[in-house]
Amino acid sequence: MITITLKNADEIQKAFREYPEKSAKEFNAAIRQSLITIQTLATMKAPRDQGHLYSEWDLQMGFMRGSLAPKMPYAPFIEFGTAPHWAPIASLIPWAKRHGISPYAVQASIAKKGTKAQPFFIPAVEESLDKITDYFKVALAKIPPLNKNI
């Protein structure tokens, strides 16, 4: 799990204590905008084969929180790569056929070398941090009387 900590967290907490209804509305909007920004960048960076990894996301919103994750269970293996292991041949056959490669050769390669990481999510988060900070600055500015430079 990736957690983003904002530089102006103290001011955000103060605004929420003083103006809970107004600040919650503004901060929830900033959270949603942040997640959509990350999703957009991650979608552009995700490797493409059949399109599931970059097109299927789980975006959840709650009260003053949100989460975003690719729906595909193999996403972490793409993001971080894998150590050498014997992959089940049945899971390799469709990919190998689409790419004109023997599934047994793919299996042997993974057993010897593992799979190379193809980061797409963490780089998207890192590239989004300045925008996310801006979203929360805008949210803070909309909560009177905290209209000050932060």
PDB file of N, CA and C in Angstrom, residues 39 42-43 46-58 69-75 78 94-95 98 120:
ATOM      1  N   GLN A  39      -4.550   7.690 -11.405  1.00  0.00           N
ATOM      2  CA  GLN A  39      -5.080   6.662 -12.306  1.00  0.00           C
ATOM      3  C   GLN A  39      -4.787   7.008 -13.761  1.00  0.00           C
ATOM      4  N   ALA A  42      -1.063   6.368 -14.356  1.00  0.00           N
ATOM      5  CA  ALA A  42      -0.769   4.934 -14.291  1.00  0.00           C
ATOM      6  C   ALA A  42      -1.306   4.218 -15.522  1.00  0.00           C
ATOM      7  N   THR A  43      -2.469   4.643 -15.991  1.00  0.00           N
ATOM      8  CA  THR A  43      -3.059   4.051 -17.193  1.00  0.00           C
ATOM      9  C   THR A  43      -2.148   4.274 -18.396  1.00  0.00           C
ATOM     10  N   ALA A  46       1.037   1.919 -17.871  1.00  0.00           N
ATOM     11  CA  ALA A  46       0.865   0.476 -17.728  1.00  0.00           C
ATOM     12  C   ALA A  46       1.202  -0.259 -19.025  1.00  0.00           C
ATOM     13  N   PRO A  47       1.883  -1.403 -18.892  1.00  0.00           N
ATOM     14  CA  PRO A  47       2.160  -2.209 -20.082  1.00  0.00           C
ATOM     15  C   PRO A  47       0.847  -2.677 -20.711  1.00  0.00           C
ATOM     16  N   ARG A  48       0.878  -2.859 -22.017  1.00  0.00           N
ATOM     17  CA  ARG A  48      -0.335  -3.247 -22.723  1.00  0.00           C
ATOM     18  C   ARG A  48      -0.163  -4.612 -23.372  1.00  0.00           C
ATOM     19  N   ASP A  49      -1.126  -5.441 -23.108  1.00  0.00           N
ATOM     20  CA  ASP A  49      -1.205  -6.717 -23.805  1.00  0.00           C
ATOM     21  C   ASP A  49      -2.655  -6.866 -24.240  1.00  0.00           C
ATOM     22  N   GLN A  50      -3.520  -7.236 -23.323  1.00  0.00           N
ATOM     23  CA  GLN A  50      -4.942  -7.331 -23.651  1.00  0.00           C
ATOM     24  C   GLN A  50      -5.721  -6.116 -23.159  1.00  0.00           C
ATOM     25  N   GLY A  51      -5.099  -5.246 -22.400  1.00  0.00           N
ATOM     26  CA  GLY A  51      -5.745  -4.022 -21.962  1.00  0.00           C
ATOM     27  C   GLY A  51      -6.383  -4.064 -20.592  1.00  0.00           C
ATOM     28  N   HIS A  52      -6.341  -5.209 -19.924  1.00  0.00           N
ATOM     29  CA  HIS A  52      -6.990  -5.298 -18.616  1.00  0.00           C
ATOM     30  C   HIS A  52      -6.236  -4.506 -17.545  1.00  0.00           C
ATOM     31  N   LEU A  53      -4.921  -4.571 -17.577  1.00  0.00           N
ATOM     32  CA  LEU A  53      -4.124  -3.936 -16.536  1.00  0.00           C
ATOM     33  C   LEU A  53      -4.330  -2.432 -16.510  1.00  0.00           C
ATOM     34  N   TYR A  54      -4.388  -1.816 -17.663  1.00  0.00           N
ATOM     35  CA  TYR A  54      -4.517  -0.365 -17.670  1.00  0.00           C
ATOM     36  C   TYR A  54      -5.962   0.113 -17.721  1.00  0.00           C
ATOM     37  N   SER A  55      -6.903  -0.760 -17.978  1.00  0.00           N
ATOM     38  CA  SER A  55      -8.279  -0.279 -18.133  1.00  0.00           C
ATOM     39  C   SER A  55      -9.209  -0.641 -16.981  1.00  0.00           C
ATOM     40  N   GLU A  56      -8.778  -1.506 -16.090  1.00  0.00           N
ATOM     41  CA  GLU A  56      -9.671  -1.952 -15.020  1.00  0.00           C
ATOM     42  C   GLU A  56      -9.095  -1.567 -13.657  1.00  0.00           C
ATOM     43  N   TRP A  57      -9.756  -0.597 -13.022  1.00  0.00           N
ATOM     44  CA  TRP A  57      -9.300  -0.034 -11.756  1.00  0.00           C
ATOM     45  C   TRP A  57     -10.396  -0.094 -10.709  1.00  0.00           C
ATOM     46  N   ASP A  58      -9.982  -0.130  -9.471  1.00  0.00           N
ATOM     47  CA  ASP A  58     -10.909  -0.072  -8.346  1.00  0.00           C
ATOM     48  C   ASP A  58     -10.633   1.230  -7.598  1.00  0.00           C
ATOM     49  N   ALA A  69      -6.578   1.057  -6.884  1.00  0.00           N
ATOM     50  CA  ALA A  69      -5.749  -0.115  -7.164  1.00  0.00           C
ATOM     51  C   ALA A  69      -6.168  -0.716  -8.495  1.00  0.00           C
ATOM     52  N   PRO A  70      -5.210  -1.269  -9.221  1.00  0.00           N
ATOM     53  CA  PRO A  70      -5.579  -2.023 -10.416  1.00  0.00           C
ATOM     54  C   PRO A  70      -6.389  -3.246  -9.996  1.00  0.00           C
ATOM     55  N   LYS A  71      -7.380  -3.627 -10.788  1.00  0.00           N
ATOM     56  CA  LYS A  71      -8.207  -4.788 -10.444  1.00  0.00           C
ATOM     57  C   LYS A  71      -7.517  -6.112 -10.754  1.00  0.00           C
ATOM     58  N   MET A  72      -6.562  -6.111 -11.630  1.00  0.00           N
ATOM     59  CA  MET A  72      -5.931  -7.357 -12.037  1.00  0.00           C
ATOM     60  C   MET A  72      -5.025  -7.894 -10.924  1.00  0.00           C
ATOM     61  N   PRO A  73      -5.219  -9.145 -10.516  1.00  0.00           N
ATOM     62  CA  PRO A  73      -4.428  -9.700  -9.409  1.00  0.00           C
ATOM     63  C   PRO A  73      -2.942  -9.825  -9.744  1.00  0.00           C
ATOM     64  N   TYR A  74      -2.592  -9.765 -11.023  1.00  0.00           N
ATOM     65  CA  TYR A  74      -1.185  -9.893 -11.394  1.00  0.00           C
ATOM     66  C   TYR A  74      -0.462  -8.542 -11.428  1.00  0.00           C
ATOM     67  N   ALA A  75      -1.158  -7.461 -11.130  1.00  0.00           N
ATOM     68  CA  ALA A  75      -0.553  -6.123 -11.178  1.00  0.00           C
ATOM     69  C   ALA A  75       0.723  -6.003 -10.331  1.00  0.00           C
ATOM     70  N   ILE A  78       3.701  -7.344 -12.152  1.00  0.00           N
ATOM     71  CA  ILE A  78       4.152  -6.468 -13.233  1.00  0.00           C
ATOM     72  C   ILE A  78       4.928  -5.287 -12.637  1.00  0.00           C
ATOM     73  N   PRO A  94      -1.915 -18.694 -22.954  1.00  0.00           N
ATOM     74  CA  PRO A  94      -2.570 -17.632 -23.738  1.00  0.00           C
ATOM     75  C   PRO A  94      -1.604 -16.506 -24.140  1.00  0.00           C
ATOM     76  N   TRP A  95      -0.770 -16.068 -23.195  1.00  0.00           N
ATOM     77  CA  TRP A  95       0.180 -14.998 -23.497  1.00  0.00           C
ATOM     78  C   TRP A  95       1.181 -15.464 -24.558  1.00  0.00           C
ATOM     79  N   ARG A  98      -0.342 -15.529 -28.035  1.00  0.00           N
ATOM     80  CA  ARG A  98      -0.517 -14.184 -28.600  1.00  0.00           C
ATOM     81  C   ARG A  98       0.797 -13.608 -29.113  1.00  0.00           C
ATOM     82  N   PHE A 120       4.614   1.021 -13.093  1.00  0.00           N
ATOM     83  CA  PHE A 120       3.686   1.969 -13.706  1.00  0.00           C
ATOM     84  C   PHE A 120       2.895   2.719 -12.647  1.00  0.00           C
TER      85      PHE A 120
END
